[in-house]
Amino acid sequence: MVAAAAAAAAALWLGVPRRRVALVAGAVVAVVMAVVIVGMILWVNTRSGSTHIARAVSLARSATGRRELVEIAQRKMAMNIRLMRYTGWTRLLWALIASVLYLVGGGFKLPHEHRLAVLAAITGALAALVANDSGVVACATAAMAPGFLLIAHGLDEAWAGR
């Protein structure tokens, strides 16, 4: 859900021609998503105190909450680093990052709408990297769709001789 919110906010920010309107629209999306996420956390917490989200919320309320939340973030980062070392998803992620950097650097001449879609999808994928324990896998999976769009566009350009 965090990844979807980040992608939506990025699409609005990049896609709306006037920056002020884009900032307002992005802020509205962020606030709505924050309210939805908090509502879901509270709903889960009242249903069952045994989920990891409910435990994190109760830790945040306690006196040692900040320290505990920092430890949770450190465990998430350690898991992502471990996964980056030992999983094949990392290679896919690096290839997709390279293709996006090539796009941003002007290597592909994508139509404006496609460029926005790719950048919004990559923003969502990066949010998945940060928000998930196995963020490398989530990020690489989410980044495959825009990666395939870039590959298809590159093949079209090559066939057309441009």
mmCIF file of C-alpha atoms in Angstrom:
data_model
loop_
_atom_site.group_PDB
_atom_site.id
_atom_site.type_symbol
_atom_site.label_atom_id
_atom_site.label_comp_id
_atom_site.label_asym_id
_atom_site.label_seq_id
_atom_site.Cartn_x
_atom_site.Cartn_y
_atom_site.Cartn_z
ATOM 1 C CA MET A 1 0.000 0.000 0.000
ATOM 2 C CA VAL A 2 2.880 2.341 0.766
ATOM 3 C CA ALA A 3 4.358 1.606 -2.656
ATOM 4 C CA ALA A 4 1.049 2.367 -4.369
ATOM 5 C CA ALA A 5 0.724 5.655 -2.485
ATOM 6 C CA ALA A 6 4.256 6.668 -3.448
ATOM 7 C CA ALA A 7 3.641 5.788 -7.099
ATOM 8 C CA ALA A 8 0.373 7.742 -7.162
ATOM 9 C CA ALA A 9 1.961 10.801 -5.562
ATOM 10 C CA ALA A 10 4.898 10.652 -7.993
ATOM 11 C CA ALA A 11 2.579 10.311 -10.979
ATOM 12 C CA LEU A 12 0.587 13.333 -9.843
ATOM 13 C CA TRP A 13 3.666 15.391 -9.112
ATOM 14 C CA LEU A 14 5.320 14.526 -12.427
ATOM 15 C CA GLY A 15 2.190 14.508 -14.553
ATOM 16 C CA VAL A 16 0.475 17.744 -13.645
ATOM 17 C CA PRO A 17 1.942 20.613 -15.656
ATOM 18 C CA ARG A 18 1.634 23.277 -12.997
ATOM 19 C CA ARG A 19 3.815 22.487 -9.993
ATOM 20 C CA ARG A 20 1.526 24.181 -7.444
ATOM 21 C CA VAL A 21 -1.450 22.056 -8.492
ATOM 22 C CA ALA A 22 0.787 18.991 -8.500
ATOM 23 C CA LEU A 23 2.003 19.707 -4.981
ATOM 24 C CA VAL A 24 -1.542 20.155 -3.696
ATOM 25 C CA ALA A 25 -2.719 16.978 -5.439
ATOM 26 C CA GLY A 26 0.285 15.038 -4.135
ATOM 27 C CA ALA A 27 -0.318 16.324 -0.618
ATOM 28 C CA VAL A 28 -3.980 15.324 -0.796
ATOM 29 C CA VAL A 29 -3.041 11.808 -1.938
ATOM 30 C CA ALA A 30 -0.425 11.540 0.828
ATOM 31 C CA VAL A 31 -2.874 12.686 3.524
ATOM 32 C CA VAL A 32 -5.618 10.347 2.313
ATOM 33 C CA MET A 33 -3.198 7.413 2.213
ATOM 34 C CA ALA A 34 -1.885 8.265 5.684
ATOM 35 C CA VAL A 35 -5.430 8.335 7.064
ATOM 36 C CA VAL A 36 -6.201 5.008 5.384
ATOM 37 C CA ILE A 37 -3.014 3.416 6.720
ATOM 38 C CA VAL A 38 -3.607 4.693 10.261
ATOM 39 C CA GLY A 39 -7.214 3.489 10.077
ATOM 40 C CA MET A 40 -6.087 0.057 8.949
ATOM 41 C CA ILE A 41 -3.501 -0.127 11.715
ATOM 42 C CA LEU A 42 -6.077 0.819 14.320
ATOM 43 C CA TRP A 43 -8.572 -1.687 12.883
ATOM 44 C CA VAL A 44 -5.970 -4.463 12.930
ATOM 45 C CA ASN A 45 -4.931 -3.465 16.441
ATOM 46 C CA THR A 46 -8.480 -3.715 17.774
ATOM 47 C CA ARG A 47 -9.077 -7.035 16.017
ATOM 48 C CA SER A 48 -5.921 -8.757 17.144
ATOM 49 C CA GLY A 49 -2.925 -7.506 19.045
ATOM 50 C CA SER A 50 -0.777 -10.294 17.652
ATOM 51 C CA THR A 51 0.228 -8.811 14.278
ATOM 52 C CA HIS A 52 3.626 -7.236 13.804
ATOM 53 C CA ILE A 53 1.985 -3.929 12.871
ATOM 54 C CA ALA A 54 -0.083 -3.931 16.053
ATOM 55 C CA ARG A 55 3.022 -4.697 18.118
ATOM 56 C CA ALA A 56 4.936 -1.868 16.393
ATOM 57 C CA VAL A 57 2.092 0.575 17.104
ATOM 58 C CA SER A 58 1.996 -0.433 20.763
ATOM 59 C CA LEU A 59 5.796 -0.131 20.947
ATOM 60 C CA ALA A 60 5.621 3.368 19.474
ATOM 61 C CA ARG A 61 3.218 4.334 22.254
ATOM 62 C CA SER A 62 5.511 3.054 25.007
ATOM 63 C CA ALA A 63 8.318 4.974 26.703
ATOM 64 C CA THR A 64 11.013 3.022 24.855
ATOM 65 C CA GLY A 65 9.116 3.150 21.578
ATOM 66 C CA ARG A 66 11.599 5.172 19.557
ATOM 67 C CA ARG A 67 14.457 2.853 20.409
ATOM 68 C CA GLU A 68 12.333 -0.181 19.562
ATOM 69 C CA LEU A 69 11.250 1.316 16.237
ATOM 70 C CA VAL A 70 14.889 2.062 15.379
ATOM 71 C CA GLU A 71 15.720 -1.583 16.120
ATOM 72 C CA ILE A 72 12.884 -2.715 13.837
ATOM 73 C CA ALA A 73 14.230 -0.464 11.060
ATOM 74 C CA GLN A 74 17.740 -1.846 11.606
ATOM 75 C CA ARG A 75 16.457 -5.429 11.358
ATOM 76 C CA LYS A 76 14.640 -4.569 8.121
ATOM 77 C CA MET A 77 17.799 -3.017 6.663
ATOM 78 C CA ALA A 78 19.897 -5.998 7.749
ATOM 79 C CA MET A 79 17.469 -8.388 6.060
ATOM 80 C CA ASN A 80 17.556 -6.344 2.857
ATOM 81 C CA ILE A 81 21.358 -6.288 2.881
ATOM 82 C CA ARG A 82 21.436 -10.046 3.459
ATOM 83 C CA LEU A 83 19.012 -10.563 0.578
ATOM 84 C CA MET A 84 21.090 -8.280 -1.654
ATOM 85 C CA ARG A 85 24.074 -10.547 -1.059
ATOM 86 C CA TYR A 86 22.456 -13.907 -1.637
ATOM 87 C CA THR A 87 19.472 -13.619 -3.951
ATOM 88 C CA GLY A 88 19.190 -13.440 -7.712
ATOM 89 C CA TRP A 89 16.628 -10.673 -7.395
ATOM 90 C CA THR A 90 19.495 -8.269 -6.760
ATOM 91 C CA ARG A 91 20.855 -8.730 -10.289
ATOM 92 C CA LEU A 92 17.435 -8.008 -11.735
ATOM 93 C CA LEU A 93 17.129 -4.943 -9.523
ATOM 94 C CA TRP A 94 20.519 -3.585 -10.662
ATOM 95 C CA ALA A 95 19.604 -4.143 -14.320
ATOM 96 C CA LEU A 96 16.328 -2.305 -13.853
ATOM 97 C CA ILE A 97 18.031 0.552 -12.009
ATOM 98 C CA ALA A 98 20.550 0.846 -14.859
ATOM 99 C CA SER A 99 17.760 1.001 -17.442
ATOM 100 C CA VAL A 100 15.937 3.693 -15.470
ATOM 101 C CA LEU A 101 19.120 5.734 -15.093
ATOM 102 C CA TYR A 102 19.590 5.422 -18.847
ATOM 103 C CA LEU A 103 16.030 6.691 -19.311
ATOM 104 C CA VAL A 104 16.498 9.606 -16.924
ATOM 105 C CA GLY A 105 19.795 10.473 -18.606
ATOM 106 C CA GLY A 106 18.001 10.898 -21.918
ATOM 107 C CA GLY A 107 18.993 7.561 -23.464
ATOM 108 C CA PHE A 108 15.423 6.762 -24.503
ATOM 109 C CA LYS A 109 13.074 9.210 -26.128
ATOM 110 C CA LEU A 110 9.872 7.973 -24.512
ATOM 111 C CA PRO A 111 6.530 9.679 -24.982
ATOM 112 C CA HIS A 112 5.756 11.934 -22.026
ATOM 113 C CA GLU A 113 3.018 9.648 -20.644
ATOM 114 C CA HIS A 114 5.284 6.582 -20.748
ATOM 115 C CA ARG A 115 8.095 8.496 -19.065
ATOM 116 C CA LEU A 116 5.723 9.507 -16.259
ATOM 117 C CA ALA A 117 4.467 5.950 -15.880
ATOM 118 C CA VAL A 118 7.993 4.539 -15.641
ATOM 119 C CA LEU A 119 9.139 7.117 -13.097
ATOM 120 C CA ALA A 120 5.985 6.687 -10.981
ATOM 121 C CA ALA A 121 6.341 2.900 -11.040
ATOM 122 C CA ILE A 122 9.994 3.118 -10.029
ATOM 123 C CA THR A 123 9.052 5.464 -7.177
ATOM 124 C CA GLY A 124 6.553 2.860 -5.994
ATOM 125 C CA ALA A 125 9.179 0.134 -6.303
ATOM 126 C CA LEU A 126 11.634 2.130 -4.201
ATOM 127 C CA ALA A 127 8.934 2.650 -1.573
ATOM 128 C CA ALA A 128 8.460 -1.134 -1.534
ATOM 129 C CA LEU A 129 12.214 -1.505 -0.995
ATOM 130 C CA VAL A 130 12.028 0.666 2.109
ATOM 131 C CA ALA A 131 8.714 -0.599 3.500
ATOM 132 C CA ASN A 132 9.174 -4.381 3.270
ATOM 133 C CA ASP A 133 11.381 -6.830 5.141
ATOM 134 C CA SER A 134 12.269 -8.474 1.837
ATOM 135 C CA GLY A 135 12.302 -5.151 0.052
ATOM 136 C CA VAL A 136 14.780 -6.277 -2.602
ATOM 137 C CA VAL A 137 12.328 -8.886 -3.841
ATOM 138 C CA ALA A 138 9.356 -6.496 -3.654
ATOM 139 C CA CYS A 139 11.271 -3.713 -5.387
ATOM 140 C CA ALA A 140 12.582 -5.934 -8.186
ATOM 141 C CA THR A 141 9.133 -7.425 -8.728
ATOM 142 C CA ALA A 142 7.458 -4.015 -8.835
ATOM 143 C CA ALA A 143 10.156 -2.622 -11.127
ATOM 144 C CA MET A 144 9.757 -5.398 -13.705
ATOM 145 C CA ALA A 145 6.742 -3.828 -15.438
ATOM 146 C CA PRO A 146 8.414 -0.488 -16.202
ATOM 147 C CA GLY A 147 11.610 -2.366 -17.026
ATOM 148 C CA PHE A 148 9.774 -4.400 -19.641
ATOM 149 C CA LEU A 149 8.276 -1.192 -21.045
ATOM 150 C CA LEU A 150 11.778 0.224 -21.443
ATOM 151 C CA ILE A 151 13.050 -2.970 -23.075
ATOM 152 C CA ALA A 152 10.111 -3.058 -25.499
ATOM 153 C CA HIS A 153 10.607 0.593 -26.374
ATOM 154 C CA GLY A 154 14.329 0.050 -26.917
ATOM 155 C CA LEU A 155 13.606 -2.880 -29.236
ATOM 156 C CA ASP A 156 11.080 -0.784 -31.165
ATOM 157 C CA GLU A 157 13.653 1.970 -31.579
ATOM 158 C CA ALA A 158 16.280 -0.534 -32.730
ATOM 159 C CA TRP A 159 13.926 -2.080 -35.290
ATOM 160 C CA ALA A 160 12.966 1.360 -36.578
ATOM 161 C CA GLY A 161 16.652 2.263 -36.930
ATOM 162 C CA ARG A 162 16.476 5.343 -34.728
#
